[in-house]
Structures are given as C-alpha cells and as structure tokens.
PDB file of C-alpha atoms in Angstrom:
ATOM      1  CA  MET W 283      18.418   0.207  -9.024  1.00  0.00           C
ATOM      2  CA  THR W 284      16.065   2.105 -11.589  1.00  0.00           C
ATOM      3  CA  ALA W 285      14.411  -0.667 -13.756  1.00  0.00           C
ATOM      4  CA  PRO W 286      15.178   0.344 -17.415  1.00  0.00           C
ATOM      5  CA  THR W 287      12.323   1.614 -19.692  1.00  0.00           C
ATOM      6  CA  ASP W 288      10.318  -1.260 -20.749  1.00  0.00           C
ATOM      7  CA  PHE W 289       9.311  -0.143 -24.461  1.00  0.00           C
ATOM      8  CA  ALA W 290       7.469  -2.815 -25.442  1.00  0.00           C
ATOM      9  CA  THR W 291       5.298  -3.143 -22.585  1.00  0.00           C
ATOM     10  CA  LEU W 292       4.477   0.702 -22.639  1.00  0.00           C
ATOM     11  CA  LEU W 293       3.811   0.656 -26.140  1.00  0.00           C
ATOM     12  CA  GLN W 294       1.356  -2.050 -25.973  1.00  0.00           C
ATOM     13  CA  ARG W 295      -0.822  -0.865 -23.505  1.00  0.00           C
ATOM     14  CA  LEU W 296      -1.206   2.299 -25.372  1.00  0.00           C
ATOM     15  CA  LEU W 297      -1.958   0.455 -28.371  1.00  0.00           C
ATOM     16  CA  SER W 298      -4.277  -2.147 -26.454  1.00  0.00           C
ATOM     17  CA  SER W 299      -6.133   0.285 -24.731  1.00  0.00           C
ATOM     18  CA  HIS W 300      -6.400   2.515 -28.272  1.00  0.00           C
ATOM     19  CA  VAL W 301      -5.042   5.179 -27.369  1.00  0.00           C
ATOM     20  CA  GLU W 302      -4.985   8.126 -30.041  1.00  0.00           C
ATOM     21  CA  PHE W 303      -1.101   9.067 -30.114  1.00  0.00           C
ATOM     22  CA  ILE W 304       2.150   9.655 -32.272  1.00  0.00           C
ATOM     23  CA  LEU W 305       5.339   8.407 -30.848  1.00  0.00           C
ATOM     24  CA  ILE W 306       7.614  10.994 -31.248  1.00  0.00           C
ATOM     25  CA  GLY W 307      10.999  11.783 -30.283  1.00  0.00           C
ATOM     26  CA  GLY W 308      14.111   9.044 -29.743  1.00  0.00           C
ATOM     27  CA  VAL W 309      12.094   5.890 -30.023  1.00  0.00           C
ATOM     28  CA  ALA W 310      10.759   7.055 -32.706  1.00  0.00           C
ATOM     29  CA  GLY W 311      13.897   7.780 -34.305  1.00  0.00           C
ATOM     30  CA  ASN W 312      15.114   4.167 -33.477  1.00  0.00           C
ATOM     31  CA  VAL W 313      12.033   2.988 -34.858  1.00  0.00           C
ATOM     32  CA  HIS W 314      12.849   4.971 -38.332  1.00  0.00           C
ATOM     33  CA  GLY W 315      16.648   3.580 -37.971  1.00  0.00           C
ATOM     34  CA  SER W 316      18.565   6.126 -35.983  1.00  0.00           C
ATOM     35  CA  ALA W 317      21.181   3.914 -33.662  1.00  0.00           C
ATOM     36  CA  ARG W 318      21.217   6.921 -30.644  1.00  0.00           C
ATOM     37  CA  ALA W 319      20.048   5.348 -27.364  1.00  0.00           C
ATOM     38  CA  THR W 320      17.421   7.021 -25.440  1.00  0.00           C
ATOM     39  CA  TYR W 321      15.932   6.260 -22.186  1.00  0.00           C
ATOM     40  CA  ASP W 322      12.410   6.884 -22.266  1.00  0.00           C
ATOM     41  CA  ILE W 323       9.342   7.147 -24.682  1.00  0.00           C
ATOM     42  CA  ASP W 324       7.921  10.612 -25.916  1.00  0.00           C
ATOM     43  CA  VAL W 325       4.201  10.331 -26.838  1.00  0.00           C
ATOM     44  CA  LEU W 326       2.006  13.001 -28.425  1.00  0.00           C
ATOM     45  CA  TYR W 327      -1.404  12.342 -27.397  1.00  0.00           C
ATOM     46  CA  ARG W 328      -4.784  13.507 -28.429  1.00  0.00           C
ATOM     47  CA  ARG W 329      -6.772  15.872 -25.817  1.00  0.00           C
ATOM     48  CA  THR W 330     -10.516  14.885 -26.267  1.00  0.00           C
ATOM     49  CA  SER W 331     -12.046  13.130 -22.914  1.00  0.00           C
ATOM     50  CA  ASP W 332     -12.376  10.372 -24.638  1.00  0.00           C
ATOM     51  CA  ASN W 333      -8.909   9.799 -25.453  1.00  0.00           C
ATOM     52  CA  LEU W 334      -7.260  11.260 -21.895  1.00  0.00           C
ATOM     53  CA  ALA W 335      -9.802   8.427 -20.101  1.00  0.00           C
ATOM     54  CA  ARG W 336      -7.998   5.426 -22.691  1.00  0.00           C
ATOM     55  CA  LEU W 337      -4.812   7.249 -21.364  1.00  0.00           C
ATOM     56  CA  VAL W 338      -5.670   6.707 -17.640  1.00  0.00           C
ATOM     57  CA  GLU W 339      -6.706   3.126 -18.116  1.00  0.00           C
ATOM     58  CA  ALA W 340      -3.179   2.422 -20.257  1.00  0.00           C
ATOM     59  CA  LEU W 341      -0.761   3.655 -17.837  1.00  0.00           C
ATOM     60  CA  GLY W 342      -2.917   3.768 -14.769  1.00  0.00           C
ATOM     61  CA  PRO W 343      -2.225   0.522 -13.254  1.00  0.00           C
ATOM     62  CA  LEU W 344       1.811   1.105 -13.773  1.00  0.00           C
ATOM     63  CA  GLU W 345       1.280   3.907 -10.975  1.00  0.00           C
ATOM     64  CA  PRO W 346       2.831   6.911 -12.778  1.00  0.00           C
ATOM     65  CA  TYR W 347       4.267   9.704 -11.361  1.00  0.00           C
ATOM     66  CA  LEU W 348       5.897  12.986 -11.343  1.00  0.00           C
ATOM     67  CA  ARG W 349       9.268  12.200 -12.611  1.00  0.00           C
ATOM     68  CA  GLY W 350      12.041  13.845 -10.487  1.00  0.00           C
ATOM     69  CA  ALA W 351       9.552  15.009  -7.840  1.00  0.00           C
ATOM     70  CA  PRO W 352      10.026  14.141  -4.014  1.00  0.00           C
ATOM     71  CA  PRO W 353       7.678  11.540  -3.379  1.00  0.00           C
ATOM     72  CA  GLY W 354       4.058  11.710  -1.263  1.00  0.00           C
ATOM     73  CA  LEU W 355       3.082  14.870  -3.507  1.00  0.00           C
ATOM     74  CA  PRO W 356      -0.894  14.426  -4.288  1.00  0.00           C
ATOM     75  CA  PHE W 357      -0.060  13.292  -7.832  1.00  0.00           C
ATOM     76  CA  THR W 358      -3.353  11.635  -9.057  1.00  0.00           C
ATOM     77  CA  PHE W 359      -2.853  10.284 -12.480  1.00  0.00           C
ATOM     78  CA  ASP W 360      -6.756  10.439 -13.464  1.00  0.00           C
ATOM     79  CA  VAL W 361      -8.555  12.557 -16.087  1.00  0.00           C
ATOM     80  CA  ASP W 362      -8.891  15.552 -14.120  1.00  0.00           C
ATOM     81  CA  THR W 363      -5.052  15.656 -14.138  1.00  0.00           C
ATOM     82  CA  LEU W 364      -4.375  15.487 -17.452  1.00  0.00           C
ATOM     83  CA  ARG W 365      -7.052  17.795 -18.410  1.00  0.00           C
ATOM     84  CA  ARG W 366      -5.702  20.434 -15.862  1.00  0.00           C
ATOM     85  CA  GLY W 367      -2.084  19.771 -17.427  1.00  0.00           C
ATOM     86  CA  LEU W 368      -0.738  19.315 -20.996  1.00  0.00           C
ATOM     87  CA  ASN W 369       2.754  18.058 -21.101  1.00  0.00           C
ATOM     88  CA  PHE W 370       3.668  15.450 -18.451  1.00  0.00           C
ATOM     89  CA  THR W 371       6.964  13.736 -17.434  1.00  0.00           C
ATOM     90  CA  LEU W 372       6.274  10.871 -15.835  1.00  0.00           C
ATOM     91  CA  THR W 373       8.019   7.548 -14.538  1.00  0.00           C
ATOM     92  CA  THR W 374       5.871   4.501 -13.980  1.00  0.00           C
ATOM     93  CA  SER W 375       6.644   1.028 -12.955  1.00  0.00           C
ATOM     94  CA  SER W 376       7.512  -0.131 -16.283  1.00  0.00           C
ATOM     95  CA  GLY W 377       9.673   3.280 -16.733  1.00  0.00           C
ATOM     96  CA  ASP W 378       9.760   6.638 -18.078  1.00  0.00           C
ATOM     97  CA  ILE W 379       7.495   8.299 -20.562  1.00  0.00           C
ATOM     98  CA  ASP W 380       6.693  11.466 -21.527  1.00  0.00           C
ATOM     99  CA  LEU W 381       3.097  12.449 -22.276  1.00  0.00           C
ATOM    100  CA  LEU W 382       3.118  15.637 -24.519  1.00  0.00           C
ATOM    101  CA  GLY W 383      -0.349  17.443 -25.612  1.00  0.00           C
ATOM    102  CA  GLU W 384       1.442  19.843 -27.333  1.00  0.00           C
ATOM    103  CA  VAL W 385       5.235  19.596 -29.099  1.00  0.00           C
ATOM    104  CA  THR W 386       7.600  22.490 -30.565  1.00  0.00           C
ATOM    105  CA  GLY W 387       7.630  22.416 -34.173  1.00  0.00           C
ATOM    106  CA  GLY W 388       4.882  19.540 -34.356  1.00  0.00           C
ATOM    107  CA  GLY W 389       1.960  21.204 -32.869  1.00  0.00           C
ATOM    108  CA  MET W 390      -1.116  19.008 -31.319  1.00  0.00           C
ATOM    109  CA  TYR W 391      -1.907  15.723 -31.927  1.00  0.00           C
ATOM    110  CA  ASP W 392      -4.102  16.958 -34.978  1.00  0.00           C
ATOM    111  CA  ASP W 393      -1.443  19.226 -36.424  1.00  0.00           C
ATOM    112  CA  LEU W 394       0.982  16.237 -36.624  1.00  0.00           C
ATOM    113  CA  LEU W 395      -1.375  13.898 -37.921  1.00  0.00           C
ATOM    114  CA  THR W 396      -0.622  14.175 -41.582  1.00  0.00           C
ATOM    115  CA  ALA W 397       3.133  14.488 -40.510  1.00  0.00           C
ATOM    116  CA  SER W 398       2.506  10.545 -39.414  1.00  0.00           C
ATOM    117  CA  GLU W 399       2.615   7.188 -40.379  1.00  0.00           C
ATOM    118  CA  GLU W 400       1.407   3.642 -39.403  1.00  0.00           C
ATOM    119  CA  VAL W 401       4.137   1.550 -38.245  1.00  0.00           C
ATOM    120  CA  PRO W 402       3.973  -2.348 -37.455  1.00  0.00           C
ATOM    121  CA  LEU W 403       4.960  -2.828 -33.741  1.00  0.00           C
ATOM    122  CA  PHE W 404       4.339  -5.906 -31.802  1.00  0.00           C
ATOM    123  CA  GLY W 405       1.474  -7.089 -34.445  1.00  0.00           C
ATOM    124  CA  ARG W 406      -0.514  -3.610 -33.895  1.00  0.00           C
ATOM    125  CA  SER W 407      -0.123  -0.637 -35.946  1.00  0.00           C
ATOM    126  CA  CYS W 408       1.462   2.619 -34.224  1.00  0.00           C
ATOM    127  CA  ARG W 409       1.552   5.431 -35.573  1.00  0.00           C
ATOM    128  CA  CYS W 410       5.129   7.574 -35.682  1.00  0.00           C
ATOM    129  CA  ALA W 411       5.778  10.630 -36.779  1.00  0.00           C
ATOM    130  CA  THR W 412       7.519  10.632 -40.222  1.00  0.00           C
ATOM    131  CA  LEU W 413      11.098  11.008 -40.124  1.00  0.00           C
ATOM    132  CA  GLU W 414      10.652  14.307 -41.964  1.00  0.00           C
ATOM    133  CA  ALA W 415       8.595  15.525 -39.009  1.00  0.00           C
ATOM    134  CA  LEU W 416      10.858  14.591 -36.256  1.00  0.00           C
ATOM    135  CA  ILE W 417      13.983  16.527 -38.096  1.00  0.00           C
ATOM    136  CA  ARG W 418      11.486  19.565 -38.222  1.00  0.00           C
ATOM    137  CA  MET W 419      10.490  19.176 -34.434  1.00  0.00           C
ATOM    138  CA  LYS W 420      14.575  19.074 -33.879  1.00  0.00           C
ATOM    139  CA  ARG W 421      15.022  22.126 -35.942  1.00  0.00           C
ATOM    140  CA  ALA W 422      12.415  24.390 -34.221  1.00  0.00           C
ATOM    141  CA  ALA W 423      13.978  23.207 -30.786  1.00  0.00           C
ATOM    142  CA  GLY W 424      17.030  24.740 -31.679  1.00  0.00           C
ATOM    143  CA  ARG W 425      18.575  23.009 -28.557  1.00  0.00           C
ATOM    144  CA  PRO W 426      22.660  22.618 -29.057  1.00  0.00           C
ATOM    145  CA  LYS W 427      21.995  19.415 -27.233  1.00  0.00           C
ATOM    146  CA  ASP W 428      20.388  18.163 -30.214  1.00  0.00           C
ATOM    147  CA  PHE W 429      22.803  18.771 -32.831  1.00  0.00           C
ATOM    148  CA  GLU W 430      24.211  15.283 -32.885  1.00  0.00           C
ATOM    149  CA  ALA W 431      20.790  13.627 -32.796  1.00  0.00           C
ATOM    150  CA  LEU W 432      19.855  16.218 -35.792  1.00  0.00           C
ATOM    151  CA  ALA W 433      23.199  15.427 -38.013  1.00  0.00           C
ATOM    152  CA  GLU W 434      22.340  11.663 -37.498  1.00  0.00           C
ATOM    153  CA  LEU W 435      18.379  11.854 -38.512  1.00  0.00           C
ATOM    154  CA  GLU W 436      19.647  13.982 -41.396  1.00  0.00           C
ATOM    155  CA  ALA W 437      22.094  11.685 -42.188  1.00  0.00           C
ATOM    156  CA  LEU W 438      19.474   8.745 -41.883  1.00  0.00           C
ATOM    157  CA  ARG W 439      17.416  10.567 -44.251  1.00  0.00           C
ATOM    158  CA  GLU W 440      20.197  10.495 -46.939  1.00  0.00           C
ATOM    159  CA  GLU W 441      20.850   6.829 -46.246  1.00  0.00           C
ATOM    160  CA  ARG W 442      16.968   5.963 -46.769  1.00  0.00           C
ATOM    161  CA  ARG W 443      17.051   8.063 -50.062  1.00  0.00           C
ATOM    162  CA  ARG W 444      19.750   6.285 -51.668  1.00  0.00           C
ATOM    163  CA  GLN W 445      18.517   2.878 -50.845  1.00  0.00           C
TER     164      GLN W 445
ATOM    165  CA  MET R 184     -16.712  41.986 -33.651  1.00  0.00           C
ATOM    166  CA  LYS R 185     -15.133  45.235 -35.054  1.00  0.00           C
ATOM    167  CA  LEU R 186     -11.172  45.513 -34.786  1.00  0.00           C
ATOM    168  CA  ARG R 187      -9.017  48.290 -36.538  1.00  0.00           C
ATOM    169  CA  VAL R 188      -7.213  47.761 -39.923  1.00  0.00           C
ATOM    170  CA  GLY R 189      -4.239  45.747 -40.044  1.00  0.00           C
ATOM    171  CA  LEU R 190      -4.557  44.436 -36.197  1.00  0.00           C
ATOM    172  CA  ALA R 191      -5.762  41.134 -35.882  1.00  0.00           C
ATOM    173  CA  ARG R 192      -6.687  39.209 -32.448  1.00  0.00           C
ATOM    174  CA  ARG R 193      -5.025  36.033 -31.717  1.00  0.00           C
ATOM    175  CA  LEU R 194      -7.598  33.184 -30.216  1.00  0.00           C
ATOM    176  CA  SER R 195      -4.731  30.756 -29.677  1.00  0.00           C
ATOM    177  CA  PRO R 196      -3.260  31.178 -26.331  1.00  0.00           C
ATOM    178  CA  SER R 197      -0.851  28.476 -26.788  1.00  0.00           C
ATOM    179  CA  ARG R 198       3.106  29.735 -28.113  1.00  0.00           C
ATOM    180  CA  HIS R 199       3.582  26.634 -29.415  1.00  0.00           C
ATOM    181  CA  ASP R 200       0.696  26.029 -32.117  1.00  0.00           C
ATOM    182  CA  SER R 201       1.344  25.646 -35.233  1.00  0.00           C
ATOM    183  CA  HIS R 202      -1.474  27.731 -36.424  1.00  0.00           C
ATOM    184  CA  GLU R 203      -3.584  30.119 -35.277  1.00  0.00           C
ATOM    185  CA  TRP R 204      -7.097  31.779 -35.654  1.00  0.00           C
ATOM    186  CA  VAL R 205      -6.825  35.123 -36.081  1.00  0.00           C
ATOM    187  CA  ILE R 206     -10.345  37.295 -36.962  1.00  0.00           C
ATOM    188  CA  PHE R 207      -9.628  40.198 -39.366  1.00  0.00           C
ATOM    189  CA  THR R 208     -11.657  43.738 -39.276  1.00  0.00           C
ATOM    190  CA  GLY R 209     -15.298  42.987 -40.383  1.00  0.00           C
ATOM    191  CA  GLY R 210     -15.043  39.737 -39.133  1.00  0.00           C
ATOM    192  CA  THR R 211     -13.156  37.424 -41.260  1.00  0.00           C
ATOM    193  CA  LEU R 212     -11.858  34.432 -39.825  1.00  0.00           C
ATOM    194  CA  ALA R 213      -8.375  33.172 -41.008  1.00  0.00           C
ATOM    195  CA  LEU R 214      -6.577  30.387 -40.529  1.00  0.00           C
ATOM    196  CA  MET R 215      -2.836  31.762 -40.405  1.00  0.00           C
ATOM    197  CA  VAL R 216      -0.193  28.513 -41.067  1.00  0.00           C
ATOM    198  CA  PRO R 217       3.162  29.650 -40.786  1.00  0.00           C
ATOM    199  CA  GLU R 218       6.151  28.844 -42.730  1.00  0.00           C
ATOM    200  CA  PRO R 219       7.308  25.348 -41.828  1.00  0.00           C
ATOM    201  CA  VAL R 220      10.750  25.092 -40.652  1.00  0.00           C
ATOM    202  CA  ALA R 221      13.021  25.306 -43.271  1.00  0.00           C
ATOM    203  CA  LEU R 222      15.124  22.074 -44.153  1.00  0.00           C
ATOM    204  CA  ASP R 223      17.664  23.590 -46.172  1.00  0.00           C
ATOM    205  CA  PRO R 224      21.474  22.481 -45.499  1.00  0.00           C
ATOM    206  CA  ASP R 225      22.521  24.174 -42.058  1.00  0.00           C
ATOM    207  CA  PRO R 226      26.554  24.534 -41.843  1.00  0.00           C
ATOM    208  CA  VAL R 227      26.800  23.733 -38.058  1.00  0.00           C
ATOM    209  CA  ILE R 228      24.564  20.164 -38.599  1.00  0.00           C
ATOM    210  CA  GLU R 229      26.218  19.354 -41.530  1.00  0.00           C
ATOM    211  CA  ALA R 230      29.627  19.868 -39.414  1.00  0.00           C
ATOM    212  CA  TYR R 231      27.991  17.561 -37.027  1.00  0.00           C
ATOM    213  CA  LYS R 232      26.825  15.168 -40.059  1.00  0.00           C
ATOM    214  CA  ARG R 233      30.523  14.672 -40.764  1.00  0.00           C
ATOM    215  CA  ASP R 234      30.976  12.517 -37.450  1.00  0.00           C
ATOM    216  CA  VAL R 235      28.256  10.392 -38.074  1.00  0.00           C
ATOM    217  CA  ASP R 236      28.841   6.598 -38.169  1.00  0.00           C
ATOM    218  CA  ARG R 237      26.744   5.467 -41.246  1.00  0.00           C
ATOM    219  CA  THR R 238      27.285   1.632 -41.141  1.00  0.00           C
ATOM    220  CA  LEU R 239      25.258   1.937 -37.787  1.00  0.00           C
ATOM    221  CA  LEU R 240      22.328   3.552 -39.838  1.00  0.00           C
ATOM    222  CA  ARG R 241      22.562   1.133 -42.894  1.00  0.00           C
ATOM    223  CA  GLU R 242      22.784  -1.972 -40.562  1.00  0.00           C
ATOM    224  CA  ASN R 243      19.664  -0.405 -38.720  1.00  0.00           C
ATOM    225  CA  LEU R 244      17.878   0.066 -42.504  1.00  0.00           C
ATOM    226  CA  LYS R 245      18.062  -3.760 -42.725  1.00  0.00           C
ATOM    227  CA  LEU R 246      15.875  -4.341 -39.639  1.00  0.00           C
ATOM    228  CA  SER R 247      12.127  -4.101 -39.408  1.00  0.00           C
ATOM    229  CA  PRO R 248      10.979  -1.296 -37.010  1.00  0.00           C
ATOM    230  CA  GLU R 249      10.296  -4.050 -34.371  1.00  0.00           C
ATOM    231  CA  GLU R 250      13.676  -5.389 -34.436  1.00  0.00           C
ATOM    232  CA  ARG R 251      14.799  -1.908 -34.185  1.00  0.00           C
ATOM    233  CA  LEU R 252      13.012  -1.333 -31.381  1.00  0.00           C
ATOM    234  CA  LEU R 253      14.030  -4.568 -29.542  1.00  0.00           C
ATOM    235  CA  LYS R 254      17.602  -3.539 -30.220  1.00  0.00           C
ATOM    236  CA  LEU R 255      17.081   0.049 -28.767  1.00  0.00           C
ATOM    237  CA  GLN R 256      15.125  -2.376 -25.602  1.00  0.00           C
ATOM    238  CA  ASP R 257      18.687  -4.933 -25.378  1.00  0.00           C
ATOM    239  CA  PHE R 258      20.983  -1.533 -25.352  1.00  0.00           C
ATOM    240  CA  VAL R 259      19.142  -0.033 -22.722  1.00  0.00           C
ATOM    241  CA  ARG R 260      18.750  -2.752 -20.416  1.00  0.00           C
ATOM    242  CA  PHE R 261      22.720  -3.657 -20.981  1.00  0.00           C
ATOM    243  CA  ALA R 262      22.983   0.418 -19.551  1.00  0.00           C
ATOM    244  CA  ALA R 263      21.071  -0.341 -16.963  1.00  0.00           C
ATOM    245  CA  ASN R 264      23.015  -3.294 -15.422  1.00  0.00           C
ATOM    246  CA  LEU R 265      26.668  -1.546 -16.444  1.00  0.00           C
ATOM    247  CA  ARG R 266      24.998   1.122 -14.202  1.00  0.00           C
ATOM    248  CA  GLU R 267      24.435  -1.145 -11.704  1.00  0.00           C
ATOM    249  CA  ALA R 268      27.674  -3.038 -11.707  1.00  0.00           C
ATOM    250  CA  GLY R 269      29.110   0.282 -11.272  1.00  0.00           C
ATOM    251  CA  ARG R 270      27.373   1.613  -7.929  1.00  0.00           C
ATOM    252  CA  LEU R 271      28.462  -1.875  -6.295  1.00  0.00           C
ATOM    253  CA  ALA R 272      31.656  -1.999  -7.356  1.00  0.00           C
ATOM    254  CA  ARG R 273      31.964   1.431  -6.025  1.00  0.00           C
ATOM    255  CA  GLY R 274      30.276  -0.132  -2.577  1.00  0.00           C
TER     256      GLY R 274
END
C-alpha cells in the first residue's frame, strides 16, 4: 500500500529548514477553502544555491525519488541535481511532492512573491499563493481537466467576497 | 550591441517566464511584462460554476487554514484506506 501524502510532515520539514517556497496547486487551494481532494503538494521554490541546499536538508532524509520512474535509477537528491533540473515530480517516504522552479502563469519564485501571502500553519508562517494567483495559474494552464477546479476556485473567490 | 530597428533579442530562454529582458536598438535594456491573464468571466467556467457545491466552501471558510489542511489530510487518509480495502477485497 502506498502511504498517503503527509502534508503536515512535508510542510513542517520545509518550514523548519527555512526553505524559501510558495505553496501552490491543490493544497494551496485547500488552505484558501477549496473542498477538492488533492494527493500531492506543489511548491514553487527559489533557485538560489543556499535555498537548494536547504531543500536538500529538508527533504533529503525522506529519500526523494522520481515519481513513476522504475526503481534503481542513479537519482541522487542533491544540490547538483536540483541545479541541473527545474521541475521535479518526486515521491518520498512522507508522500508525493512536486518541486517546481517555474510554473505556467506564475513564473518563478520571485515573480510570484508579490502574489503570495503568509498563512499561519503549524505554528509557523507559510507563504501561499493568493487565491487570485491560483486562478490566474489555472487559467494560464488552460487544461480542460482543470475546468472544474477553476470553477470552484472562482466560486470560492465569490463566497469570500460575500463574507 | 547593434540590432536593427524593430528587432529585439530575447535574453530569457524560458517559455514560461512571466517577463523577459529585451535589448532594443542602441543597447537599451527593457523589461517586457506581458499582460496578465484576464480574469473576465469565461462562459465555459461560468457553466461549470453552476455545479459547484457552495455549502462545502462556506463550511470550509469557517475553518482556519490549518484546520482546512488537516481536514484534507483526513480525507486523503480515508481515501487511501478505502483503496487498500478494495484491493484486499479483490484478492
């Protein structure tokens, strides 16, 4: 049995290691109030050398591996690997996480920073894309499979405005 | 750098960048920021929106962000248990 993603553990590890990241995707939508299920965490991380080292410190002990890849590939989760790639779809001992250096409709970490906000999670402050930014990213992606999710995010925005 | 009038050289190779640097004739460096994705109502999305269960959203909005995340966590664990039970039942 594949263990379900432990959102709290993954986020707490990133926050404890002071990784600079912005929570995006379905988990970010849930943090804002979405009711759609999602099974992995998407984070937009900053691609500075120091931050890559912090990412390795945070997630290395969870033995990240390429999700869906056959076992036994010479994949090492270290700074060099992160520097040579950009977006990584990983599975760890605490579940699935997507590390994104850049995202459609959001750009890179520094681009999205102004469209993010601090959200209190687990006694810490976690940077999360704003609901508006999540909608923009979904619209920019333009995938038919996202239509339902996009409709829900826009309905959520309306509900928040009514409150 | 000399470039012909009307031509600009892209310095950012990324197709997903939200902005890019360009050099115009005379060596002027400029930051090009594309128009943000419009958030005007989209008829397709509006049609999908009719099926959204807003009672779920209203209930979630009563919770704190952390409570919402823990609620998602509970559901994901439940779904995993259900999948495992189904797998065992199928033998």
